[in-house]
Amino acid sequence: MKVIPAIDIKDGRCVRLFKGRFDDVTEYDADPAMLAADYARQGADWIHCVDLDGARQGVAGNLSKITQIAAELPGRVQVGGGVRDAAAIGALLEAGAGRAVVGSAAVQQPDATRSWLQEFGAERIVLALDVSREPPHKSPMLVIKGWTETSRVTLWEALDQFTAAGLRHVLCTDISRDGAMTGPAVDLYSECAGRYPGVAFQASGGVRDLADLVDLEATGVQSAIVGKALLEGRITETELQPFLQSA
């Protein structure tokens, strides 16, 4: 399993949100491009970037910063936030991103999403299928619109639909864990990897320390997105190394 370091950008600055809430922001004294360069120095194969302004406004808000980051890891940065049409995907790829991350649009525009998988290729698209597992729902339900609305689509229904269209990469976040430092949803990712062995899952949310990475590796997911734990030094560079160099 590989770790993909996460860099969330708001107003050009590196930040983290608590459970996706824009009114609960922690700012970090790190330039996003310099942080990406440091992760590249450590051996990161990929960087995960979120344009939070784009996610909120529906149009790219930090494209210049993303272009700088992509220059540090050409073709090895995946970017999400407000990706809602083919033009937005094309702009990110043209800026040097290797993959565009599609979130709410996958639920709201499933036909278009299938066409994007065909147009750009399954290796250039990541679907961010973020879920709520709150009662009374028995299955993980997809959440949309900045995690403010629960859809009527289950994670399994979406995966069935899009894997039939050639889907390869899925970033899955249990929204109750994001930024909360309460540990990842290991049971969820074990089920994902068991049900869909042909999908390269990226587990996201809750990673606190090395032990969490070890637990996630045992689930069979291909990657783990890690943000806050790296920014705050909860996982050291030495501890991180095996998860940057592993196959």
PDB file of C-alpha atoms in Angstrom:
ATOM      1  CA  MET A   1       0.000   0.000   0.000  1.00  0.00           C
ATOM      2  CA  LYS A   2       1.214   3.476  -0.890  1.00  0.00           C
ATOM      3  CA  VAL A   3       0.589   6.669   1.048  1.00  0.00           C
ATOM      4  CA  ILE A   4      -0.581   9.620  -1.034  1.00  0.00           C
ATOM      5  CA  PRO A   5       0.088  12.854   0.880  1.00  0.00           C
ATOM      6  CA  ALA A   6      -2.806  15.323   0.775  1.00  0.00           C
ATOM      7  CA  ILE A   7      -2.592  19.076   0.299  1.00  0.00           C
ATOM      8  CA  ASP A   8      -5.811  21.033   0.701  1.00  0.00           C
ATOM      9  CA  ILE A   9      -5.689  24.587  -0.633  1.00  0.00           C
ATOM     10  CA  LYS A  10      -7.879  27.523   0.338  1.00  0.00           C
ATOM     11  CA  ASP A  11      -7.053  31.090  -0.729  1.00  0.00           C
ATOM     12  CA  GLY A  12      -3.658  29.813  -1.875  1.00  0.00           C
ATOM     13  CA  ARG A  13      -2.794  28.457   1.569  1.00  0.00           C
ATOM     14  CA  CYS A  14      -2.428  24.960   2.956  1.00  0.00           C
ATOM     15  CA  VAL A  15      -5.323  24.142   5.294  1.00  0.00           C
ATOM     16  CA  ARG A  16      -7.337  21.281   6.732  1.00  0.00           C
ATOM     17  CA  LEU A  17     -11.058  21.259   7.384  1.00  0.00           C
ATOM     18  CA  PHE A  18     -12.733  19.350  10.204  1.00  0.00           C
ATOM     19  CA  LYS A  19     -15.229  16.931   8.632  1.00  0.00           C
ATOM     20  CA  GLY A  20     -15.384  19.110   5.523  1.00  0.00           C
ATOM     21  CA  ARG A  21     -16.678  22.171   7.384  1.00  0.00           C
ATOM     22  CA  PHE A  22     -15.574  25.503   5.950  1.00  0.00           C
ATOM     23  CA  ASP A  23     -16.262  27.173   9.296  1.00  0.00           C
ATOM     24  CA  ASP A  24     -13.766  24.886  11.058  1.00  0.00           C
ATOM     25  CA  VAL A  25     -10.447  25.523   9.304  1.00  0.00           C
ATOM     26  CA  THR A  26      -6.890  24.963  10.482  1.00  0.00           C
ATOM     27  CA  GLU A  27      -4.216  26.865   8.549  1.00  0.00           C
ATOM     28  CA  TYR A  28      -0.651  25.575   8.274  1.00  0.00           C
ATOM     29  CA  ASP A  29       2.483  27.609   7.774  1.00  0.00           C
ATOM     30  CA  ALA A  30       3.517  25.768   4.631  1.00  0.00           C
ATOM     31  CA  ASP A  31       3.458  26.872   1.024  1.00  0.00           C
ATOM     32  CA  PRO A  32       1.545  24.203  -0.957  1.00  0.00           C
ATOM     33  CA  ALA A  33       4.157  23.953  -3.733  1.00  0.00           C
ATOM     34  CA  MET A  34       7.053  23.753  -1.259  1.00  0.00           C
ATOM     35  CA  LEU A  35       5.197  21.123   0.729  1.00  0.00           C
ATOM     36  CA  ALA A  36       4.655  19.088  -2.452  1.00  0.00           C
ATOM     37  CA  ALA A  37       8.372  19.385  -3.247  1.00  0.00           C
ATOM     38  CA  ASP A  38       9.208  18.041   0.221  1.00  0.00           C
ATOM     39  CA  TYR A  39       6.859  15.094  -0.204  1.00  0.00           C
ATOM     40  CA  ALA A  40       8.458  14.417  -3.601  1.00  0.00           C
ATOM     41  CA  ARG A  41      11.904  14.534  -1.962  1.00  0.00           C
ATOM     42  CA  GLN A  42      10.744  11.919   0.540  1.00  0.00           C
ATOM     43  CA  GLY A  43       9.710   9.657  -2.337  1.00  0.00           C
ATOM     44  CA  ALA A  44       5.973  10.208  -2.787  1.00  0.00           C
ATOM     45  CA  ASP A  45       4.732   8.809  -6.085  1.00  0.00           C
ATOM     46  CA  TRP A  46       1.546  10.887  -6.032  1.00  0.00           C
ATOM     47  CA  ILE A  47       0.143  13.964  -4.318  1.00  0.00           C
ATOM     48  CA  HIS A  48      -3.579  14.491  -3.692  1.00  0.00           C
ATOM     49  CA  CYS A  49      -4.682  18.122  -3.968  1.00  0.00           C
ATOM     50  CA  VAL A  50      -8.073  19.594  -3.167  1.00  0.00           C
ATOM     51  CA  ASP A  51      -8.995  23.042  -4.446  1.00  0.00           C
ATOM     52  CA  LEU A  52     -11.351  23.965  -1.610  1.00  0.00           C
ATOM     53  CA  ASP A  53     -12.312  27.252  -3.231  1.00  0.00           C
ATOM     54  CA  GLY A  54     -13.205  25.340  -6.375  1.00  0.00           C
ATOM     55  CA  ALA A  55     -15.263  22.878  -4.365  1.00  0.00           C
ATOM     56  CA  ARG A  56     -17.211  25.717  -2.767  1.00  0.00           C
ATOM     57  CA  GLN A  57     -17.631  27.935  -5.826  1.00  0.00           C
ATOM     58  CA  GLY A  58     -17.877  25.351  -8.600  1.00  0.00           C
ATOM     59  CA  VAL A  59     -14.980  26.838 -10.584  1.00  0.00           C
ATOM     60  CA  ALA A  60     -11.229  26.464 -10.150  1.00  0.00           C
ATOM     61  CA  GLY A  61      -9.939  28.832  -7.500  1.00  0.00           C
ATOM     62  CA  ASN A  62      -6.290  27.803  -7.041  1.00  0.00           C
ATOM     63  CA  LEU A  63      -5.202  26.724 -10.504  1.00  0.00           C
ATOM     64  CA  SER A  64      -1.916  28.660 -10.329  1.00  0.00           C
ATOM     65  CA  LYS A  65      -0.922  26.841  -7.119  1.00  0.00           C
ATOM     66  CA  ILE A  66      -1.962  23.515  -8.590  1.00  0.00           C
ATOM     67  CA  THR A  67       0.171  24.207 -11.655  1.00  0.00           C
ATOM     68  CA  GLN A  68       3.152  24.891  -9.365  1.00  0.00           C
ATOM     69  CA  ILE A  69       2.552  21.635  -7.507  1.00  0.00           C
ATOM     70  CA  ALA A  70       2.211  19.691 -10.753  1.00  0.00           C
ATOM     71  CA  ALA A  71       5.594  21.058 -11.812  1.00  0.00           C
ATOM     72  CA  GLU A  72       7.130  19.323  -8.789  1.00  0.00           C
ATOM     73  CA  LEU A  73       5.596  15.939  -9.704  1.00  0.00           C
ATOM     74  CA  PRO A  74       4.731  16.067 -13.419  1.00  0.00           C
ATOM     75  CA  GLY A  75       1.776  13.806 -14.162  1.00  0.00           C
ATOM     76  CA  ARG A  76       1.692  12.517 -10.583  1.00  0.00           C
ATOM     77  CA  VAL A  77      -0.742  14.896  -8.927  1.00  0.00           C
ATOM     78  CA  GLN A  78      -4.452  14.182  -8.648  1.00  0.00           C
ATOM     79  CA  VAL A  79      -6.711  17.185  -8.176  1.00  0.00           C
ATOM     80  CA  GLY A  80     -10.307  17.593  -7.038  1.00  0.00           C
ATOM     81  CA  GLY A  81     -12.608  20.402  -6.051  1.00  0.00           C
ATOM     82  CA  GLY A  82     -15.384  21.719  -8.268  1.00  0.00           C
ATOM     83  CA  VAL A  83     -14.750  19.274 -11.132  1.00  0.00           C
ATOM     84  CA  ARG A  84     -18.179  19.228 -12.751  1.00  0.00           C
ATOM     85  CA  ASP A  85     -17.660  19.006 -16.509  1.00  0.00           C
ATOM     86  CA  ALA A  86     -15.284  17.847 -19.223  1.00  0.00           C
ATOM     87  CA  ALA A  87     -13.810  21.338 -19.576  1.00  0.00           C
ATOM     88  CA  ALA A  88     -12.732  21.345 -15.915  1.00  0.00           C
ATOM     89  CA  ILE A  89     -11.135  17.925 -16.302  1.00  0.00           C
ATOM     90  CA  GLY A  90      -9.311  19.038 -19.418  1.00  0.00           C
ATOM     91  CA  ALA A  91      -8.038  22.198 -17.723  1.00  0.00           C
ATOM     92  CA  LEU A  92      -6.579  20.240 -14.816  1.00  0.00           C
ATOM     93  CA  LEU A  93      -4.874  17.727 -17.069  1.00  0.00           C
ATOM     94  CA  GLU A  94      -3.524  20.542 -19.231  1.00  0.00           C
ATOM     95  CA  ALA A  95      -2.158  22.208 -16.080  1.00  0.00           C
ATOM     96  CA  GLY A  96      -0.074  19.091 -15.458  1.00  0.00           C
ATOM     97  CA  ALA A  97      -2.302  16.972 -13.225  1.00  0.00           C
ATOM     98  CA  GLY A  98      -2.150  13.255 -13.843  1.00  0.00           C
ATOM     99  CA  ARG A  99      -5.684  12.593 -12.635  1.00  0.00           C
ATOM    100  CA  ALA A 100      -8.827  14.635 -12.109  1.00  0.00           C
ATOM    101  CA  VAL A 101     -10.968  13.796  -9.087  1.00  0.00           C
ATOM    102  CA  VAL A 102     -14.715  13.854  -9.704  1.00  0.00           C
ATOM    103  CA  GLY A 103     -16.962  14.038  -6.649  1.00  0.00           C
ATOM    104  CA  SER A 104     -20.599  15.138  -6.519  1.00  0.00           C
ATOM    105  CA  ALA A 105     -20.871  15.129 -10.309  1.00  0.00           C
ATOM    106  CA  ALA A 106     -20.533  11.343 -10.286  1.00  0.00           C
ATOM    107  CA  VAL A 107     -23.817  11.146  -8.374  1.00  0.00           C
ATOM    108  CA  GLN A 108     -25.581  14.038 -10.050  1.00  0.00           C
ATOM    109  CA  GLN A 109     -24.368  13.360 -13.600  1.00  0.00           C
ATOM    110  CA  PRO A 110     -23.751   9.609 -13.894  1.00  0.00           C
ATOM    111  CA  ASP A 111     -24.163   9.491 -17.675  1.00  0.00           C
ATOM    112  CA  ALA A 112     -21.673  12.317 -18.151  1.00  0.00           C
ATOM    113  CA  THR A 113     -19.276  10.660 -15.716  1.00  0.00           C
ATOM    114  CA  ARG A 114     -19.325   7.448 -17.719  1.00  0.00           C
ATOM    115  CA  SER A 115     -18.570   9.471 -20.848  1.00  0.00           C
ATOM    116  CA  TRP A 116     -15.600  11.133 -19.106  1.00  0.00           C
ATOM    117  CA  LEU A 117     -14.179   7.731 -18.253  1.00  0.00           C
ATOM    118  CA  GLN A 118     -14.309   6.914 -21.953  1.00  0.00           C
ATOM    119  CA  GLU A 119     -13.080  10.311 -23.189  1.00  0.00           C
ATOM    120  CA  PHE A 120     -10.128  10.779 -20.846  1.00  0.00           C
ATOM    121  CA  GLY A 121      -9.431   7.160 -19.922  1.00  0.00           C
ATOM    122  CA  ALA A 122      -9.918   5.346 -16.643  1.00  0.00           C
ATOM    123  CA  GLU A 123      -6.343   6.079 -15.537  1.00  0.00           C
ATOM    124  CA  ARG A 124      -6.972   9.836 -15.664  1.00  0.00           C
ATOM    125  CA  ILE A 125     -10.164   9.874 -13.581  1.00  0.00           C
ATOM    126  CA  VAL A 126     -10.631   9.273  -9.844  1.00  0.00           C
ATOM    127  CA  LEU A 127     -14.149   9.118  -8.472  1.00  0.00           C
ATOM    128  CA  ALA A 128     -14.440  10.541  -4.965  1.00  0.00           C
ATOM    129  CA  LEU A 129     -17.260   8.449  -3.534  1.00  0.00           C
ATOM    130  CA  ASP A 130     -17.673   9.904  -0.061  1.00  0.00           C
ATOM    131  CA  VAL A 131     -20.073   8.209   2.313  1.00  0.00           C
ATOM    132  CA  SER A 132     -22.178   8.596   5.408  1.00  0.00           C
ATOM    133  CA  ARG A 133     -22.895   5.529   7.501  1.00  0.00           C
ATOM    134  CA  GLU A 134     -25.269   7.171   9.926  1.00  0.00           C
ATOM    135  CA  PRO A 135     -28.523   5.413  10.936  1.00  0.00           C
ATOM    136  CA  PRO A 136     -31.073   4.579   9.690  1.00  0.00           C
ATOM    137  CA  HIS A 137     -29.157   3.623   6.541  1.00  0.00           C
ATOM    138  CA  LYS A 138     -27.877   0.056   6.443  1.00  0.00           C
ATOM    139  CA  SER A 139     -25.515   0.660   3.512  1.00  0.00           C
ATOM    140  CA  PRO A 140     -22.962   3.461   3.078  1.00  0.00           C
ATOM    141  CA  MET A 141     -24.798   6.335   1.353  1.00  0.00           C
ATOM    142  CA  LEU A 142     -23.048   8.759  -0.982  1.00  0.00           C
ATOM    143  CA  VAL A 143     -22.936  12.382   0.147  1.00  0.00           C
ATOM    144  CA  ILE A 144     -22.792  15.372  -2.204  1.00  0.00           C
ATOM    145  CA  LYS A 145     -22.633  19.184  -2.310  1.00  0.00           C
ATOM    146  CA  GLY A 146     -19.673  19.526   0.021  1.00  0.00           C
ATOM    147  CA  TRP A 147     -20.994  16.749   2.262  1.00  0.00           C
ATOM    148  CA  THR A 148     -24.100  18.778   3.095  1.00  0.00           C
ATOM    149  CA  GLU A 149     -26.599  16.434   1.459  1.00  0.00           C
ATOM    150  CA  THR A 150     -27.046  12.664   1.591  1.00  0.00           C
ATOM    151  CA  SER A 151     -28.053  11.179  -1.749  1.00  0.00           C
ATOM    152  CA  ARG A 152     -30.280   8.166  -2.320  1.00  0.00           C
ATOM    153  CA  VAL A 153     -27.435   6.246  -3.957  1.00  0.00           C
ATOM    154  CA  THR A 154     -25.463   3.641  -2.037  1.00  0.00           C
ATOM    155  CA  LEU A 155     -21.744   3.197  -2.453  1.00  0.00           C
ATOM    156  CA  TRP A 156     -22.321  -0.298  -3.819  1.00  0.00           C
ATOM    157  CA  GLU A 157     -24.837   0.900  -6.425  1.00  0.00           C
ATOM    158  CA  ALA A 158     -22.402   3.533  -7.659  1.00  0.00           C
ATOM    159  CA  LEU A 159     -19.498   1.094  -7.795  1.00  0.00           C
ATOM    160  CA  ASP A 160     -21.560  -1.449  -9.733  1.00  0.00           C
ATOM    161  CA  GLN A 161     -22.545   1.235 -12.221  1.00  0.00           C
ATOM    162  CA  PHE A 162     -19.138   2.765 -12.807  1.00  0.00           C
ATOM    163  CA  THR A 163     -17.011  -0.379 -12.726  1.00  0.00           C
ATOM    164  CA  ALA A 164     -19.153  -1.596 -15.612  1.00  0.00           C
ATOM    165  CA  ALA A 165     -17.998   1.546 -17.448  1.00  0.00           C
ATOM    166  CA  GLY A 166     -14.323   0.793 -16.773  1.00  0.00           C
ATOM    167  CA  LEU A 167     -13.735   2.646 -13.498  1.00  0.00           C
ATOM    168  CA  ARG A 168     -10.287   2.027 -12.039  1.00  0.00           C
ATOM    169  CA  HIS A 169      -9.582   4.583  -9.272  1.00  0.00           C
ATOM    170  CA  VAL A 170     -11.878   5.338  -6.320  1.00  0.00           C
ATOM    171  CA  LEU A 171     -11.182   7.644  -3.393  1.00  0.00           C
ATOM    172  CA  CYS A 172     -13.548   6.756  -0.571  1.00  0.00           C
ATOM    173  CA  THR A 173     -13.988   8.859   2.563  1.00  0.00           C
ATOM    174  CA  ASP A 174     -16.140   8.074   5.572  1.00  0.00           C
ATOM    175  CA  ILE A 175     -17.048  11.707   6.268  1.00  0.00           C
ATOM    176  CA  SER A 176     -17.388  11.157  10.008  1.00  0.00           C
ATOM    177  CA  ARG A 177     -13.645  10.421  10.126  1.00  0.00           C
ATOM    178  CA  ASP A 178     -12.247  13.216   7.940  1.00  0.00           C
ATOM    179  CA  GLY A 179      -9.935  15.500   9.893  1.00  0.00           C
ATOM    180  CA  ALA A 180     -11.190  14.015  13.158  1.00  0.00           C
ATOM    181  CA  MET A 181      -8.113  11.897  13.950  1.00  0.00           C
ATOM    182  CA  THR A 182     -10.291   9.041  15.195  1.00  0.00           C
ATOM    183  CA  GLY A 183      -8.829   6.280  13.027  1.00  0.00           C
ATOM    184  CA  PRO A 184      -9.813   5.092   9.548  1.00  0.00           C
ATOM    185  CA  ALA A 185     -12.933   3.092   8.694  1.00  0.00           C
ATOM    186  CA  VAL A 186     -11.040  -0.187   8.369  1.00  0.00           C
ATOM    187  CA  ASP A 187     -14.188  -2.313   8.080  1.00  0.00           C
ATOM    188  CA  LEU A 188     -15.484  -0.201   5.191  1.00  0.00           C
ATOM    189  CA  TYR A 189     -12.271  -0.491   3.200  1.00  0.00           C
ATOM    190  CA  SER A 190     -11.999  -4.218   3.812  1.00  0.00           C
ATOM    191  CA  GLU A 191     -15.480  -4.623   2.348  1.00  0.00           C
ATOM    192  CA  CYS A 192     -14.673  -2.365  -0.601  1.00  0.00           C
ATOM    193  CA  ALA A 193     -11.502  -4.269  -1.491  1.00  0.00           C
ATOM    194  CA  GLY A 194     -13.222  -7.627  -1.024  1.00  0.00           C
ATOM    195  CA  ARG A 195     -16.214  -6.762  -3.204  1.00  0.00           C
ATOM    196  CA  TYR A 196     -14.272  -5.010  -5.988  1.00  0.00           C
ATOM    197  CA  PRO A 197     -10.775  -6.487  -6.297  1.00  0.00           C
ATOM    198  CA  GLY A 198     -10.251  -4.814  -9.676  1.00  0.00           C
ATOM    199  CA  VAL A 199     -10.641  -1.301  -8.273  1.00  0.00           C
ATOM    200  CA  ALA A 200      -7.679   0.657  -6.907  1.00  0.00           C
ATOM    201  CA  PHE A 201      -9.187   2.072  -3.718  1.00  0.00           C
ATOM    202  CA  GLN A 202      -7.749   5.085  -1.936  1.00  0.00           C
ATOM    203  CA  ALA A 203      -8.755   5.126   1.727  1.00  0.00           C
ATOM    204  CA  SER A 204      -9.254   8.600   3.135  1.00  0.00           C
ATOM    205  CA  GLY A 205     -10.073  10.040   6.527  1.00  0.00           C
ATOM    206  CA  GLY A 206      -9.033   9.422  10.109  1.00  0.00           C
ATOM    207  CA  VAL A 207      -5.400   8.316   9.767  1.00  0.00           C
ATOM    208  CA  ARG A 208      -3.569   9.254  12.971  1.00  0.00           C
ATOM    209  CA  ASP A 209      -0.340   7.286  13.069  1.00  0.00           C
ATOM    210  CA  LEU A 210       1.745   4.391  11.828  1.00  0.00           C
ATOM    211  CA  ALA A 211      -0.565   1.799  13.389  1.00  0.00           C
ATOM    212  CA  ASP A 212      -3.459   3.096  11.281  1.00  0.00           C
ATOM    213  CA  LEU A 213      -1.392   2.668   8.121  1.00  0.00           C
ATOM    214  CA  VAL A 214      -0.589  -0.908   9.099  1.00  0.00           C
ATOM    215  CA  ASP A 215      -4.285  -1.588   9.681  1.00  0.00           C
ATOM    216  CA  LEU A 216      -5.243  -0.081   6.315  1.00  0.00           C
ATOM    217  CA  GLU A 217      -2.593  -2.081   4.483  1.00  0.00           C
ATOM    218  CA  ALA A 218      -4.224  -5.257   5.783  1.00  0.00           C
ATOM    219  CA  THR A 219      -7.560  -4.301   4.149  1.00  0.00           C
ATOM    220  CA  GLY A 220      -6.217  -4.668   0.613  1.00  0.00           C
ATOM    221  CA  VAL A 221      -6.660  -1.048  -0.471  1.00  0.00           C
ATOM    222  CA  GLN A 222      -4.001   0.218  -2.857  1.00  0.00           C
ATOM    223  CA  SER A 223      -3.459   3.649  -1.305  1.00  0.00           C
ATOM    224  CA  ALA A 224      -4.153   5.779   1.752  1.00  0.00           C
ATOM    225  CA  ILE A 225      -4.661   9.533   1.612  1.00  0.00           C
ATOM    226  CA  VAL A 226      -2.925  11.181   4.567  1.00  0.00           C
ATOM    227  CA  GLY A 227      -3.045  14.882   5.358  1.00  0.00           C
ATOM    228  CA  LYS A 228      -3.229  16.123   8.931  1.00  0.00           C
ATOM    229  CA  ALA A 229      -1.106  13.332  10.426  1.00  0.00           C
ATOM    230  CA  LEU A 230       1.784  14.316   8.135  1.00  0.00           C
ATOM    231  CA  LEU A 231       1.338  18.062   8.586  1.00  0.00           C
ATOM    232  CA  GLU A 232       1.429  17.684  12.361  1.00  0.00           C
ATOM    233  CA  GLY A 233       4.315  15.196  12.466  1.00  0.00           C
ATOM    234  CA  ARG A 234       2.261  12.333  13.884  1.00  0.00           C
ATOM    235  CA  ILE A 235       3.863  10.061  11.279  1.00  0.00           C
ATOM    236  CA  THR A 236       7.593  10.609  10.977  1.00  0.00           C
ATOM    237  CA  GLU A 237       9.543  10.609   7.759  1.00  0.00           C
ATOM    238  CA  THR A 238      11.202   7.353   8.810  1.00  0.00           C
ATOM    239  CA  GLU A 239       7.851   5.695   9.541  1.00  0.00           C
ATOM    240  CA  LEU A 240       6.472   6.931   6.229  1.00  0.00           C
ATOM    241  CA  GLN A 241       9.277   5.570   4.072  1.00  0.00           C
ATOM    242  CA  PRO A 242       8.042   1.960   3.691  1.00  0.00           C
ATOM    243  CA  PHE A 243       4.675   3.285   2.485  1.00  0.00           C
ATOM    244  CA  LEU A 244       6.319   5.436  -0.176  1.00  0.00           C
ATOM    245  CA  GLN A 245       8.617   2.705  -1.468  1.00  0.00           C
ATOM    246  CA  SER A 246       6.310  -0.332  -1.308  1.00  0.00           C
ATOM    247  CA  ALA A 247       4.917  -1.882  -4.456  1.00  0.00           C
TER     248      ALA A 247
END
